[in-house]
Amino acid sequence: MKRNRTLAAAALAATLALTVSACGGHKGGTTGDSAGAKGAAGFNAAVDKVVNASDKKGGTLNLWSSTDVDSLDPGRAYYASVWNFERFYARTLLAFDGKPGKDGLKLVPDLASAQPEISADGKTYTFKLKSGLKYEDGSVITSKDIKYGIERVFAQDVISGGPTYLINELDQGQGYKGPYTDTDPNKLGLKSVATPDDSTIVFTLAKPNSDFPYLLAMGSASPVPQKLDTGAKYGDKPVSSGPYKFKSVDPGKGYELVRNENWDPASDPFRKALPDSVKLTITTNADDMDSRLLAGTADLDWGQTGLSQAAQAKVLQDNALKDNTDDAYNGFIRYVSIVPKVAPFDNIHCRNAVLYAADTTALQTARGGSVAGSLFGSMLPPNILGSDDYDPYGLTKGKPNLDKAKDELKQCGKPDGFKTTVAVRGNKAKEVNSAVALQTALKAINIDVTVDQYDGKLISSVIGAPDVVHSKNYGLIVMGWGADYPTGSGYLQPLVDGRFITSNGNNNFSEINDPAINGLFDQAAAEKDPAKAADLYKQVNHKVVDGAYYLPIVADKALNYRNPRLTNVYITDAFGEVDFQALGVSDGK
Amino acid sequence: MLVYVFRRLVNVVFMLLVVAAVTFGIFFMVPKLTGSDPALLYVGKIADKAAVEGIRHKMGLDKSIIEQFWLFLKGIFVGRDFNAGVDVTHCSAPCLGYSFKTEREVWPLLLDRVGVDFSLAVGASILWVVLGTGTGVVSALRRGTLLDRITMTGALAGVSLPMYFTGLVALAVFANNLGWFPNNYTDFADDPLLWFEGLVLPWITLAFLFAATYARLSRATLLDVLGEDYIRTARAKGLAEPVVIGKHAMRSTLTPILTIFGMDLGGLLGGAVLTEKTFNLRGLGYEAVTSIASSDLPVIMGVTLFAAFFIIMANLLVDMLYAVVDPRVRLG
Amino acid sequence: MTTPTETTGPAAGAEPEANSAAAVAKKIEGRSPGRIAWDRLKRDKVALAGGAVVILLILAAIFAPVLTALFGHPVDQPHPDQINPDLGLPKGSFGGINSDFLLGVDPTFGRDVFSRILYGARISLLVAFLAATVSVLIGVVMGIMAGYFGGWVDSVISRVMDVLLAFPQLLFSIALVSVMPNSLLGLNDTGVRVLVLVVVIGFFGWPYIGRIVRGQALSLREREFVDAARSLGAGKAHILFRELLPNLVAPILVYATLIIPTNILNEAALSFLGAGVRPPTPSWGQMLSDAVAIYQSDPTYMVVPGLAIFITVLAFNLFGDGLRDALDPKGN
């Protein structure tokens, strides 16, 4: 028994060397190996096209997860999977189209009858609602409910945890504290949003922002009927405006959605609503979940975080199984921030030295190898418009350039190296591994790195507090970031716009405050043409890379398994995950 | 007897109070000392100062620690109200607090989780008491034989093995390689057979560890007892050996067994952290570790108190049982 | 074990055997116990073997840098050439064991497991010995005071011991470690963690020895030689530490030897749960915890630290048992 195992492992290692390396580089559909075995769609088939297109209704979609939802309340959720899941029960004015790959980034009118009317100065957005829209209880969805839903987010002491972009955009100095303390009799006291009638809603911004529609596509801008709002406990029973409603909510155990008969398919631009019910089962046993997936008794990993190591090894050695997997970008870049405010990184040559000395292959291995992410040279992930292969430091070559690194050290005036500290979340094994790998790599040029593991719960008050970063001498910070909405500013602005630096909860760890970069964001915000905006983001990205503020480790990927019985499987770039709402089951069970 | 029981009960309440106060003190004070703010843990990616203030107020963290502790204690006896924004959530007695992370009361959560630990503890304890004491007694009676040596070597190995290691090996061999048992837990209510199958490995692993201790203890105690005068007297009286052992010696042997049994059972009921982690069971221990990882203070408090309650009650029961088992014990 | 306050669990669960040793120790007083014990110990081959392994382990831990330089590789040095880059697992069978890497390499980095086990032994033994010292120091002082003075001193100390034993120790320890800062009193991260482990394990361990010592002191204080010292006008400190303490050396010694393996298991358990020293500093529990995710594909990485713990704990237990038997005339 033991012997078989080890022989198999050796054989596996040999096969893998051949197969996996072939798909390390770019996303790009099938890599050609053994597609079509047992009618399976093939490795990476769902990355940019629809696998098993079908309109067959019925059955139960069995989603499994080893992580519980953070909240089902659309105003309080921040997990990408919950945002994706919300498409079953929370409609928004605009929503991401149900299409594979980049096509999924497009916003289509959902509750709105058409794209908004935008005033000439770009500050006023007027939406008309479709008629006959109903909640699960049959009551009508009005523009006031959308306004109320947005207002809830302002009550951050009650509706905490979700995105707060709308507050920044719509408060405009009013100091609005949410509907629960609102003195307005209708609890609709937020001034920047007007609802002249039940089917019209008008947003007035302080300055133009071409990304504003994306903020309205988040669940935190979905309608909530005031009568049925239960405040902090709304997540126990969110009122559905979509094709499914909650039958049961059992935190830590599972959730079940059943058809919402009051949802009108004719009013919906893309939702398929194929299965009769959707079950999300929470387990603490990731191995068990993976064996269920491979056995076909579970349909999909809801968290979309990739198979566990054991299952991954099994899948990669078996082409029939591998054909049911996708290894897609999930929109995250893992990186190390280099902090210029901490000496000697105030000198760009010292920052350059780190970039040249970094052993990117070792860093990639520390995160789980090529399956878990591709080497990447810049700071705009592949699923966002404006992303390119820019790599002036040759990071994607996978080898450190020690000569250059030593030369940079000399120019920095530190030919004999220096000491610094890398901050890393102690509860993230992959990040700790990355920090240790970086420590080892930098030793080669005599940079002596201390690894400081801080409590991962305290991001906002440790690495998110510039004062703390300075006082603790964190020259390097290991982190990762995924966009909250898929545009260049959605991804980059919190990381590199100097005006986003805060004393607590900061994400611009490098404290980049370059007027040229800030100006480019403003230009992009005023730019109505996404292609032109994308070009501006590309410029921002290049400037950030040239400034040597970041050492990108990998563009994250996750190897996910899809049950062959699933229909309409595709990965949408909007979430970097399979689009849950489109799924059906071919056997009707 | 009644006076004694009453005194012990007062003692139980006192101990629980101290445990509660110490736990409360540490988890509400230490964040202050290290400068981390619990309220910050409850806001999202982008923290907003007003929101942090609001959450601090909602959680009652703006009150003095004495007042917070008082409210906590009061909640246990008369219940308490938590503001959920729109309407007020009433947490009825015994209210062990309210988790702002999950927007849930702690007490029902604990009741929900304790089932796993109960299943685990009952099954395993039956196994280990029977096996452990049995082999211990046989070993003592067959002292010096090969059997004695083999079982005692096994027992020594048993107490020297970390249970999570034995557990992992058991999982690797019996669940993953041979596929005899599932490697996941099913609620008894869902499927009794799967419940049983899923618990076989945890039961055996735990029982192996404890049985080893019990075997060593019961052997040593029985040997001690057999050397006592009253046993010699009993034998001298011409009593049959089974009567001497079964009626006289076993009584005294049971006393220390009962003592550690009370502690062990109480400890397991209050959360078997290592077993739960090894076998992916979601009991109190799992809940405790998760809540510690997410700094969910009310849940940490709840589990600690709950666990302490089991340990203390188990001890109390054991003390009462002494009166029955060991006539030498006088309750005064 | 005849008064209700004491029945709450003498050495409950942990090392009940120490009890009988303690009970017996008084019988050998005044008969040059050291000589007798040594003669007995010399005849116990198994115990001597255990003792030899213990000494070897201690030497291995002390000379870990030398041993790794001779037979291994620097403890934190990665060997990417030993790792399959796509799986992050060691190349070759049995966790990458070969003539260069005696116990294979760890996953992801390919660090030398032989070196990491040796350095892990340092942490393990250091924590176990220091924590045992803490337990013994506090336990002896408290136990003697409680036993000798009786009255309210005894009540207070006994109560404190009761409360400590009622704490869910493992839960509490993890929670406490999780709120500790990274640097404290000039110690680095590993230093702080070791300190916290020592304090937590040592502090929760003292009531066990405290109870034993208290019981002994209680009976000794009425003895003639104590009366004699008192009537000669000896001070309290003199009676406590010059008259009573020497008579307690035997049980304390046995207990200290037997608490060390328990401490090793505790340290490993805390590390297994993520509350031990942090990577890249290696520890056995941490290695086992890492192995949980990959034991199906790389079982060697699970077995090696598991066996390290087992062998170490077993050796200490064998030696401790032998020592106890040697001090116990009935035990043979």
Tab-separated table of N, CA and C in Angstrom, chain A residues 2 5-6 9 12-14 16-17 20-21 287 308-310 312-313 316 359 361-362 365-371 426 432-434 436-437 439-440 443 451-455 457 472 474, chain C residues 76-78 80 83-95 107-109 111 178-183 189 193 277-281 290 292-300 303:
chain	number	residue	atom	x	y	z
A	2	LYS	N	1.811	1.239	0.929
A	2	LYS	CA	2.673	2.394	1.017
A	2	LYS	C	3.517	2.533	-0.250
A	5	ARG	N	1.766	3.913	-3.183
A	5	ARG	CA	1.613	5.344	-3.029
A	5	ARG	C	2.839	6.108	-3.505
A	6	THR	N	3.982	5.623	-3.047
A	6	THR	CA	5.178	6.379	-3.380
A	6	THR	C	5.503	6.243	-4.858
A	9	ALA	N	3.423	8.559	-6.604
A	9	ALA	CA	3.878	9.935	-6.427
A	9	ALA	C	5.035	10.249	-7.371
A	12	LEU	N	3.693	10.587	-10.743
A	12	LEU	CA	2.975	11.852	-10.787
A	12	LEU	C	3.940	13.001	-11.026
A	13	ALA	N	5.023	12.971	-10.305
A	13	ALA	CA	5.986	14.055	-10.435
A	13	ALA	C	6.469	14.151	-11.875
A	14	ALA	N	6.705	12.982	-12.493
A	14	ALA	CA	7.185	12.985	-13.862
A	14	ALA	C	6.145	13.553	-14.822
A	16	LEU	N	3.691	15.515	-14.170
A	16	LEU	CA	3.413	16.921	-13.924
A	16	LEU	C	4.433	17.818	-14.577
A	17	ALA	N	5.660	17.388	-14.512
A	17	ALA	CA	6.708	18.203	-15.091
A	17	ALA	C	6.366	18.508	-16.540
A	20	VAL	N	1.991	20.389	-16.401
A	20	VAL	CA	1.669	21.644	-15.741
A	20	VAL	C	2.462	22.807	-16.298
A	21	SER	N	3.705	22.534	-16.606
A	21	SER	CA	4.515	23.641	-17.065
A	21	SER	C	3.960	24.219	-18.368
A	287	ASP	N	-11.029	18.624	2.795
A	287	ASP	CA	-10.707	17.368	2.114
A	287	ASP	C	-11.974	16.619	1.733
A	308	SER	N	-7.764	21.541	-2.552
A	308	SER	CA	-6.712	21.369	-1.558
A	308	SER	C	-5.556	20.608	-2.203
A	309	GLN	N	-4.437	20.658	-1.533
A	309	GLN	CA	-3.205	20.120	-2.107
A	309	GLN	C	-3.353	18.667	-2.529
A	310	ALA	N	-3.996	17.850	-1.675
A	310	ALA	CA	-4.113	16.420	-1.977
A	310	ALA	C	-4.951	16.200	-3.235
A	312	GLN	N	-5.597	18.349	-5.540
A	312	GLN	CA	-4.931	18.961	-6.692
A	312	GLN	C	-3.952	17.970	-7.327
A	313	ALA	N	-3.187	17.297	-6.472
A	313	ALA	CA	-2.239	16.322	-6.987
A	313	ALA	C	-2.969	15.214	-7.745
A	316	LEU	N	-4.367	16.594	-11.169
A	316	LEU	CA	-3.376	16.931	-12.197
A	316	LEU	C	-2.749	15.690	-12.829
A	359	ASP	N	13.770	36.323	-5.894
A	359	ASP	CA	13.688	35.065	-6.627
A	359	ASP	C	12.202	34.774	-6.838
A	361	THR	N	10.576	32.797	-8.737
A	361	THR	CA	10.140	31.395	-8.776
A	361	THR	C	9.963	30.854	-7.358
A	362	ALA	N	10.903	31.186	-6.487
A	362	ALA	CA	10.781	30.737	-5.092
A	362	ALA	C	9.540	31.352	-4.444
A	365	THR	N	6.597	29.456	-5.764
A	365	THR	CA	6.516	28.140	-5.119
A	365	THR	C	5.963	28.277	-3.706
A	366	ALA	N	6.372	29.330	-3.014
A	366	ALA	CA	5.910	29.544	-1.646
A	366	ALA	C	4.400	29.720	-1.604
A	367	ARG	N	3.824	30.193	-2.682
A	367	ARG	CA	2.379	30.381	-2.718
A	367	ARG	C	1.646	29.165	-3.253
A	368	GLY	N	2.392	28.145	-3.661
A	368	GLY	CA	1.723	26.929	-4.133
A	368	GLY	C	2.034	26.581	-5.579
A	369	GLY	N	3.027	27.225	-6.151
A	369	GLY	CA	3.472	26.844	-7.489
A	369	GLY	C	2.674	27.484	-8.608
A	370	SER	N	2.974	27.038	-9.831
A	370	SER	CA	2.413	27.694	-11.008
A	370	SER	C	0.900	27.557	-11.082
A	371	VAL	N	0.348	26.504	-10.450
A	371	VAL	CA	-1.106	26.340	-10.473
A	371	VAL	C	-1.782	27.454	-9.673
A	426	GLY	N	0.321	36.779	10.244
A	426	GLY	CA	0.705	35.493	10.811
A	426	GLY	C	-0.274	34.376	10.519
A	432	VAL	N	3.195	33.979	4.859
A	432	VAL	CA	4.376	33.770	5.703
A	432	VAL	C	5.459	33.078	4.875
A	433	ASN	N	5.037	32.064	4.105
A	433	ASN	CA	5.997	31.383	3.231
A	433	ASN	C	6.658	32.365	2.268
A	434	SER	N	5.863	33.276	1.710
A	434	SER	CA	6.413	34.264	0.778
A	434	SER	C	7.453	35.124	1.478
A	436	VAL	N	9.234	34.403	4.063
A	436	VAL	CA	10.443	33.621	4.338
A	436	VAL	C	11.252	33.441	3.052
A	437	ALA	N	10.558	33.212	1.935
A	437	ALA	CA	11.260	33.058	0.654
A	437	ALA	C	11.975	34.354	0.269
A	439	GLN	N	13.010	36.643	2.371
A	439	GLN	CA	14.111	36.773	3.325
A	439	GLN	C	15.341	36.017	2.813
A	440	THR	N	15.101	34.788	2.344
A	440	THR	CA	16.199	33.967	1.846
A	440	THR	C	16.833	34.588	0.605
A	443	LYS	N	19.005	37.638	1.263
A	443	LYS	CA	20.239	37.319	1.958
A	443	LYS	C	21.402	37.288	0.966
A	451	VAL	N	11.557	38.830	9.668
A	451	VAL	CA	10.148	38.596	9.365
A	451	VAL	C	9.323	38.911	10.602
A	452	ASP	N	8.416	39.864	10.490
A	452	ASP	CA	7.565	40.199	11.626
A	452	ASP	C	6.130	39.778	11.308
A	453	GLN	N	5.666	38.760	12.028
A	453	GLN	CA	4.303	38.288	11.799
A	453	GLN	C	3.360	39.011	12.737
A	454	TYR	N	2.460	39.790	12.159
A	454	TYR	CA	1.507	40.484	13.021
A	454	TYR	C	0.177	39.740	12.963
A	455	ASP	N	-0.692	40.088	13.892
A	455	ASP	CA	-2.003	39.453	13.972
A	455	ASP	C	-2.837	39.850	12.751
A	457	LYS	N	-5.752	39.833	11.997
A	457	LYS	CA	-7.017	40.527	12.179
A	457	LYS	C	-6.812	42.032	12.241
A	472	LYS	N	7.589	50.828	13.314
A	472	LYS	CA	8.064	49.441	13.357
A	472	LYS	C	9.082	49.160	12.267
A	474	TYR	N	8.750	48.878	9.060
A	474	TYR	CA	8.328	47.924	8.041
A	474	TYR	C	8.732	48.434	6.659
C	76	ASP	N	17.309	26.994	8.147
C	76	ASP	CA	16.330	27.758	7.368
C	76	ASP	C	16.639	27.796	5.879
C	77	GLN	N	17.680	27.061	5.469
C	77	GLN	CA	18.078	27.156	4.067
C	77	GLN	C	17.135	26.352	3.165
C	78	PRO	N	16.516	27.004	2.190
C	78	PRO	CA	15.632	26.278	1.289
C	78	PRO	C	16.432	25.519	0.226
C	80	PRO	N	15.297	24.467	-3.248
C	80	PRO	CA	14.250	24.350	-4.273
C	80	PRO	C	14.497	23.171	-5.217
C	83	ILE	N	12.469	20.096	-4.518
C	83	ILE	CA	11.016	20.258	-4.485
C	83	ILE	C	10.457	20.222	-5.899
C	84	ASN	N	9.369	19.520	-6.050
C	84	ASN	CA	8.639	19.562	-7.309
C	84	ASN	C	7.878	20.889	-7.363
C	85	PRO	N	8.262	21.760	-8.284
C	85	PRO	CA	7.726	23.126	-8.238
C	85	PRO	C	6.211	23.185	-8.458
C	86	ASP	N	5.639	22.209	-9.126
C	86	ASP	CA	4.213	22.289	-9.416
C	86	ASP	C	3.354	21.830	-8.257
C	87	LEU	N	3.895	20.933	-7.446
C	87	LEU	CA	3.125	20.430	-6.318
C	87	LEU	C	3.611	21.000	-4.996
C	88	GLY	N	4.817	21.533	-4.994
C	88	GLY	CA	5.376	22.026	-3.742
C	88	GLY	C	5.756	20.895	-2.807
C	89	LEU	N	5.874	19.678	-3.333
C	89	LEU	CA	6.201	18.525	-2.500
C	89	LEU	C	7.616	18.047	-2.800
C	90	PRO	N	8.218	17.343	-1.822
C	90	PRO	CA	9.573	16.843	-2.063
C	90	PRO	C	9.605	15.902	-3.267
C	91	LYS	N	10.695	16.001	-4.027
C	91	LYS	CA	10.907	15.042	-5.101
C	91	LYS	C	11.310	13.716	-4.464
C	92	GLY	N	11.083	12.640	-5.165
C	92	GLY	CA	11.523	11.354	-4.634
C	92	GLY	C	10.581	10.836	-3.570
C	93	SER	N	10.812	9.564	-3.196
C	93	SER	CA	9.878	8.938	-2.280
C	93	SER	C	10.243	9.254	-0.837
C	94	PHE	N	9.332	8.919	0.061
C	94	PHE	CA	9.512	9.095	1.505
C	94	PHE	C	9.968	10.509	1.874
C	95	GLY	N	9.234	11.462	1.382
C	95	GLY	CA	9.489	12.836	1.788
C	95	GLY	C	10.865	13.343	1.407
C	107	PRO	N	7.889	20.325	2.776
C	107	PRO	CA	7.237	20.757	1.548
C	107	PRO	C	7.434	22.270	1.338
C	108	THR	N	7.153	22.735	0.159
C	108	THR	CA	7.238	24.143	-0.245
C	108	THR	C	8.679	24.650	-0.349
C	109	PHE	N	9.453	24.547	0.769
C	109	PHE	CA	10.774	25.151	0.752
C	109	PHE	C	11.886	24.143	0.480
C	111	ARG	N	13.413	22.559	3.040
C	111	ARG	CA	14.385	22.691	4.119
C	111	ARG	C	14.648	21.319	4.733
C	178	SER	N	-2.716	34.267	21.586
C	178	SER	CA	-3.137	35.012	20.403
C	178	SER	C	-3.182	36.513	20.642
C	179	VAL	N	-3.253	36.943	21.892
C	179	VAL	CA	-3.308	38.387	22.125
C	179	VAL	C	-1.951	38.963	22.548
C	180	MET	N	-0.923	38.121	22.531
C	180	MET	CA	0.402	38.614	22.940
C	180	MET	C	1.070	39.417	21.826
C	181	PRO	N	1.766	40.472	22.204
C	181	PRO	CA	2.467	41.260	21.188
C	181	PRO	C	3.707	40.520	20.666
C	182	ASN	N	4.277	41.051	19.564
C	182	ASN	CA	5.415	40.391	18.933
C	182	ASN	C	6.724	40.593	19.664
C	183	SER	N	6.826	41.706	20.364
C	183	SER	CA	8.058	41.911	21.105
C	183	SER	C	7.684	42.416	22.490
C	189	ASP	N	10.397	37.811	18.563
C	189	ASP	CA	9.157	37.070	18.389
C	189	ASP	C	9.236	35.681	19.012
C	193	ARG	N	7.257	34.156	22.358
C	193	ARG	CA	6.431	32.951	22.289
C	193	ARG	C	6.897	31.899	23.298
C	277	VAL	N	5.767	28.672	18.815
C	277	VAL	CA	6.684	29.585	18.138
C	277	VAL	C	6.286	29.651	16.668
C	278	ARG	N	6.662	30.755	16.032
C	278	ARG	CA	6.167	30.927	14.668
C	278	ARG	C	7.246	30.675	13.628
C	279	PRO	N	6.839	30.194	12.463
C	279	PRO	CA	7.805	29.952	11.410
C	279	PRO	C	8.512	31.259	11.036
C	280	PRO	N	9.749	31.184	10.593
C	280	PRO	CA	10.480	29.973	10.226
C	280	PRO	C	11.089	29.201	11.401
C	281	THR	N	11.008	29.688	12.639
C	281	THR	CA	11.521	28.888	13.753
C	281	THR	C	10.748	27.571	13.812
C	290	ASP	N	1.447	21.555	9.874
C	290	ASP	CA	1.637	21.738	8.434
C	290	ASP	C	1.334	20.451	7.684
C	292	VAL	N	-0.841	18.264	8.264
C	292	VAL	CA	-2.252	17.905	8.166
C	292	VAL	C	-2.768	18.084	6.736
C	293	ALA	N	-2.339	19.173	6.098
C	293	ALA	CA	-2.859	19.476	4.764
C	293	ALA	C	-2.325	18.519	3.703
C	294	ILE	N	-1.198	17.899	3.963
C	294	ILE	CA	-0.560	17.126	2.899
C	294	ILE	C	-0.265	15.685	3.275
C	295	TYR	N	-0.818	15.204	4.401
C	295	TYR	CA	-0.396	13.877	4.839
C	295	TYR	C	-0.755	12.790	3.843
C	296	GLN	N	-1.713	13.062	2.986
C	296	GLN	CA	-2.061	12.036	2.006
C	296	GLN	C	-0.991	11.891	0.929
C	297	SER	N	-0.346	12.994	0.577
C	297	SER	CA	0.669	12.894	-0.477
C	297	SER	C	2.084	12.789	0.076
C	298	ASP	N	2.300	13.281	1.294
C	298	ASP	CA	3.648	13.251	1.853
C	298	ASP	C	3.601	12.777	3.309
C	299	PRO	N	3.258	11.492	3.508
C	299	PRO	CA	3.089	10.998	4.883
C	299	PRO	C	4.371	11.067	5.717
C	300	THR	N	5.516	11.036	5.052
C	300	THR	CA	6.771	11.071	5.811
C	300	THR	C	6.849	12.312	6.686
C	303	VAL	N	4.991	11.659	9.757
C	303	VAL	CA	5.505	10.603	10.635
C	303	VAL	C	6.748	11.057	11.403
